[in-house]
CSV table of C-alpha atoms in Angstrom, one decimal:
chain,number,residue,atom,x,y,z
A,1,THR,CA,2.8,-1.5,27.7
A,2,PRO,CA,5.1,-1.1,24.7
A,3,LEU,CA,4.6,2.2,22.9
A,4,PHE,CA,4.3,2.0,19.1
A,5,ALA,CA,3.1,4.1,16.2
A,6,THR,CA,-0.4,3.5,14.9
A,7,GLU,CA,-0.5,6.3,12.3
A,8,ALA,CA,2.9,6.9,10.7
A,9,PRO,CA,4.4,6.9,7.3
A,10,LEU,CA,5.9,3.5,6.1
A,11,ILE,CA,9.5,2.9,5.2
A,12,SER,CA,10.4,0.6,2.3
A,13,GLU,CA,13.7,-0.4,0.7
A,14,ASP,CA,12.1,-1.7,-2.5
A,15,PRO,CA,14.2,-0.8,-5.6
A,16,PHE,CA,11.5,1.5,-7.0
A,17,ILE,CA,11.5,3.5,-3.7
A,18,LYS,CA,15.3,3.7,-3.6
A,19,SER,CA,15.4,4.8,-7.2
A,20,GLY,CA,13.0,7.7,-6.5
A,21,ALA,CA,10.9,6.6,-9.6
A,22,LEU,CA,7.6,7.5,-7.9
A,23,THR,CA,8.7,10.1,-5.3
A,24,GLY,CA,6.1,12.8,-4.9
A,25,LEU,CA,3.4,10.9,-6.9
A,26,SER,CA,0.0,11.0,-5.3
A,27,LEU,CA,-2.7,8.4,-6.1
A,28,GLN,CA,-6.4,9.0,-5.4
A,29,ASN,CA,-8.8,6.3,-4.2
A,30,VAL,CA,-6.5,3.3,-4.3
A,31,ALA,CA,-6.7,0.3,-2.0
A,32,LEU,CA,-3.7,-0.6,0.2
A,33,SER,CA,-3.7,-3.9,2.1
A,34,VAL,CA,-1.5,-5.4,4.8
A,35,LEU,CA,-1.0,-9.1,4.1
A,36,ASN,CA,-0.6,-11.7,6.8
A,37,LYS,CA,1.9,-14.6,6.7
A,38,LYS,CA,-0.6,-16.6,4.6
A,39,GLY,CA,-0.9,-13.9,2.0
A,40,LYS,CA,-4.4,-12.9,3.0
A,41,ALA,CA,-5.4,-9.2,3.6
A,42,GLU,CA,-5.4,-8.5,7.3
A,43,VAL,CA,-6.8,-5.0,6.6
A,44,THR,CA,-7.5,-2.9,3.5
A,45,HIS,CA,-7.8,0.9,3.4
A,46,GLN,CA,-9.3,2.5,0.2
A,47,MET,CA,-8.1,6.1,0.1
A,48,ASP,CA,-5.3,8.3,-1.2
A,49,LEU,CA,-1.6,7.3,-1.1
A,50,LEU,CA,1.6,9.3,-1.5
A,51,PHE,CA,5.0,7.9,-2.6
A,52,THR,CA,7.9,9.5,-0.8
A,53,HIS,CA,11.7,9.2,-1.0
A,54,PHE,CA,11.6,6.8,1.9
A,55,GLY,CA,8.4,4.8,1.3
A,56,LEU,CA,4.7,5.5,1.6
A,57,SER,CA,2.6,8.3,3.2
A,58,GLY,CA,-0.8,9.7,2.8
A,59,PRO,CA,-4.1,8.4,4.5
A,60,ALA,CA,-3.9,4.8,3.2
A,61,ALA,CA,-0.4,4.3,4.4
A,62,LEU,CA,-1.0,6.0,7.8
A,63,ARG,CA,-4.0,3.8,8.5
A,64,CYS,CA,-2.0,0.6,7.7
A,65,ALA,CA,0.8,1.5,10.2
A,66,TYR,CA,-0.9,-0.1,13.2
A,67,PHE,CA,-1.1,-3.5,11.4
A,68,VAL,CA,2.4,-3.1,10.1
A,69,ASN,CA,3.8,-2.4,13.6
A,70,ARG,CA,1.7,-5.2,15.1
A,71,GLN,CA,3.3,-7.7,12.6
A,72,LEU,CA,6.8,-6.3,13.2
A,73,ARG,CA,6.4,-6.7,17.0
A,74,HIS,CA,5.6,-10.4,16.5
A,75,ALA,CA,8.3,-11.0,14.0
A,76,PRO,CA,11.1,-8.5,14.5
A,77,GLY,CA,13.5,-8.1,11.5
A,78,GLU,CA,11.0,-9.5,9.0
A,79,ALA,CA,9.5,-7.2,6.4
A,80,VAL,CA,5.8,-6.8,6.1
A,81,LEU,CA,4.2,-7.3,2.7
A,82,LEU,CA,1.6,-4.8,1.5
A,83,GLN,CA,-0.4,-5.0,-1.7
A,84,LEU,CA,-1.5,-2.0,-3.8
A,85,ASP,CA,-4.7,-2.1,-5.9
A,86,CYS,CA,-4.5,0.9,-8.2
A,87,LEU,CA,-8.0,0.4,-9.5
A,88,PRO,CA,-10.1,-1.0,-6.6
A,89,GLU,CA,-13.4,-0.2,-8.3
A,90,THR,CA,-12.6,-2.5,-11.2
A,91,SER,CA,-12.3,-6.3,-10.8
A,92,HIS,CA,-9.5,-8.4,-12.3
A,93,ALA,CA,-11.9,-9.7,-15.0
A,94,GLN,CA,-13.2,-6.3,-15.9
A,95,LEU,CA,-9.7,-4.8,-16.2
A,96,SER,CA,-8.6,-7.7,-18.3
A,97,THR,CA,-11.5,-7.2,-20.7
A,98,GLN,CA,-10.9,-3.5,-20.7
A,99,LEU,CA,-7.2,-3.9,-21.6
A,100,GLN,CA,-8.0,-6.5,-24.3
A,101,GLN,CA,-10.4,-4.1,-26.0
A,102,LEU,CA,-7.9,-1.2,-25.6
A,103,PHE,CA,-5.0,-3.1,-27.0
A,104,ARG,CA,-6.8,-4.7,-30.0
A,105,ASP,CA,-5.3,-3.3,-33.2
A,106,ASN,CA,-3.7,-0.4,-31.2
A,107,ARG,CA,-0.4,0.7,-32.8
A,108,LYS,CA,0.6,2.9,-29.8
A,109,SER,CA,3.1,1.8,-27.2
A,110,VAL,CA,1.7,-0.1,-24.2
A,111,LYS,CA,2.4,3.0,-22.0
A,112,ASN,CA,0.7,5.4,-24.4
A,113,ALA,CA,-2.3,3.1,-24.9
A,114,LEU,CA,-2.9,3.1,-21.1
A,115,ALA,CA,-2.3,6.9,-20.6
A,116,GLN,CA,-5.9,7.5,-19.5
A,117,LEU,CA,-5.8,4.7,-17.0
A,118,LEU,CA,-2.9,5.5,-14.6
A,119,PRO,CA,-0.4,8.2,-14.0
A,120,ASP,CA,2.6,8.3,-16.4
A,121,ARG,CA,5.3,7.4,-13.9
A,122,LEU,CA,3.4,4.5,-12.5
A,123,LEU,CA,2.7,3.2,-15.9
A,124,ALA,CA,6.4,3.5,-16.8
A,125,LEU,CA,7.3,1.5,-13.7
A,126,PHE,CA,4.9,-1.3,-14.6
A,127,VAL,CA,5.7,-1.4,-18.3
A,128,ASP,CA,9.5,-1.4,-17.5
A,129,GLN,CA,9.1,-4.2,-15.0
A,130,LEU,CA,7.3,-6.4,-17.6
A,131,GLN,CA,9.8,-5.4,-20.3
A,132,LEU,CA,7.1,-3.9,-22.5
A,133,THR,CA,8.6,-0.5,-23.0
A,134,ASP,CA,9.2,-0.9,-26.7
A,135,THR,CA,6.1,-3.1,-27.4
A,136,GLN,CA,3.1,-2.0,-29.3
A,137,ALA,CA,-0.2,-2.5,-27.5
A,138,LYS,CA,-1.5,-4.9,-30.2
A,139,GLN,CA,1.6,-7.1,-29.8
A,140,VAL,CA,1.0,-7.9,-26.1
A,141,THR,CA,0.4,-11.6,-25.5
A,142,GLU,CA,-2.3,-13.0,-23.2
A,143,LYS,CA,0.4,-13.9,-20.6
A,144,GLN,CA,1.8,-10.4,-20.6
A,145,LEU,CA,-1.7,-8.9,-20.3
A,146,ASP,CA,-2.4,-11.1,-17.3
A,147,ALA,CA,0.9,-10.0,-15.7
A,148,LEU,CA,0.0,-6.3,-16.3
A,149,VAL,CA,-3.4,-6.8,-14.8
A,150,ASN,CA,-1.8,-8.4,-11.7
A,151,LEU,CA,0.6,-5.5,-11.3
A,152,ILE,CA,-2.1,-3.0,-11.5
A,153,LYS,CA,-4.4,-4.9,-9.1
A,154,THR,CA,-1.9,-6.6,-6.7
A,155,TYR,CA,1.4,-4.6,-6.7
A,156,PRO,CA,3.6,-5.9,-3.9
A,157,ILE,CA,5.4,-3.5,-1.6
A,158,THR,CA,7.6,-4.6,1.3
A,159,ILE,CA,7.8,-2.4,4.5
A,160,LYS,CA,10.8,-2.6,6.9
A,161,GLN,CA,9.4,-0.3,9.5
A,162,THR,CA,7.4,2.9,10.2
A,163,ILE,CA,8.7,6.3,10.9
A,164,GLY,CA,9.6,6.6,14.6
A,165,LEU,CA,7.4,7.6,17.4
A,166,GLU,CA,8.5,11.2,17.4
A,167,LYS,CA,7.0,11.7,14.0
A,168,ALA,CA,4.0,9.5,14.4
A,169,PHE,CA,0.5,11.1,14.3
A,170,VAL,CA,-1.0,8.7,16.7
A,171,THR,CA,0.5,6.1,19.1
A,172,ALA,CA,-0.7,3.0,20.9
A,173,GLY,CA,0.5,1.5,24.2
A,174,GLY,CA,1.7,3.2,27.3
A,175,ILE,CA,-0.7,2.6,30.2
A,176,ASN,CA,-2.2,-0.8,30.6
A,177,LEU,CA,-6.0,-0.3,30.3
A,178,LYS,CA,-6.6,-3.2,32.7
A,179,GLU,CA,-5.2,-0.9,35.4
A,180,ILE,CA,-7.8,1.9,34.7
A,181,ASP,CA,-11.5,2.1,35.6
A,182,PRO,CA,-13.1,2.7,32.1
A,183,LYS,CA,-16.0,4.7,33.6
A,184,THR,CA,-13.9,7.3,35.5
A,185,LEU,CA,-10.4,6.8,33.9
A,186,ALA,CA,-9.1,6.5,37.5
A,187,SER,CA,-6.1,4.4,38.2
A,188,LYS,CA,-6.9,1.1,40.0
A,189,LEU,CA,-3.4,1.2,41.5
A,190,VAL,CA,-2.9,4.8,42.6
A,191,SER,CA,-5.7,6.6,44.5
A,192,GLY,CA,-6.5,10.0,43.0
A,193,LEU,CA,-4.7,9.5,39.7
A,194,PHE,CA,-6.7,9.9,36.5
A,195,PHE,CA,-5.8,9.5,32.9
A,196,ALA,CA,-6.8,11.3,29.7
A,197,GLY,CA,-6.2,10.3,26.1
A,198,GLU,CA,-7.6,10.3,22.6
C-alpha cells in the first residue's frame, strides 16, 4: 500500500513562514487543528509547537502530519488548512472580556498591553497583520478587538506537504494488513513469512 509519513514536520509557504518572522519560536500548550473541506476540525492536538524556517515542527505538528497527508493523498496539489489556537484553555468570550478589561484606559501600545499574554514576536505578527502597530490599547475598536481575538484563537496556516519519508519519525502504509494474520503476523500469501512493526 502507499507509504506516507504519519509523524513528520509540516511545510508551509505562508508569508510569515517565508519571512522567518517566527523561526525558532516555541509555543507551549497550544492547540493545532487540521480542518476538513467544510472548515471543521478533523483532529486537534493540544501540545507544544515549534516554528521553523520551512513551516511547523514540534509534537503538535508531528501529530497532525497523518491527517495532513491523508488529505493531500485525496486531493493532490491542494493545500491543507490548519488552525492554531494560541490560548486553548481560554474561550473566545473569556478572551474578549479579558482584552476589553486590559485595554480600557490603557495608554500602552496594543503589543505592550498584551506582553504577558503571548510571546513578543507572535504578538508583533498579529498586531502588524491588523495594522495596530501604532495604536494605543484604549483606542482599539470593538471590531478590531474581535479580529484580534480571532487571530489568537483561530490563526490559519496552510500546509503544502510534509517533510519526506526519509526524515519522517513514523510512517504508514507498506504491507496490506488484510494479507497478514493479526494473531501471528504471518503472511497469508507466503508460507513461513512473518512481519514485525511498531
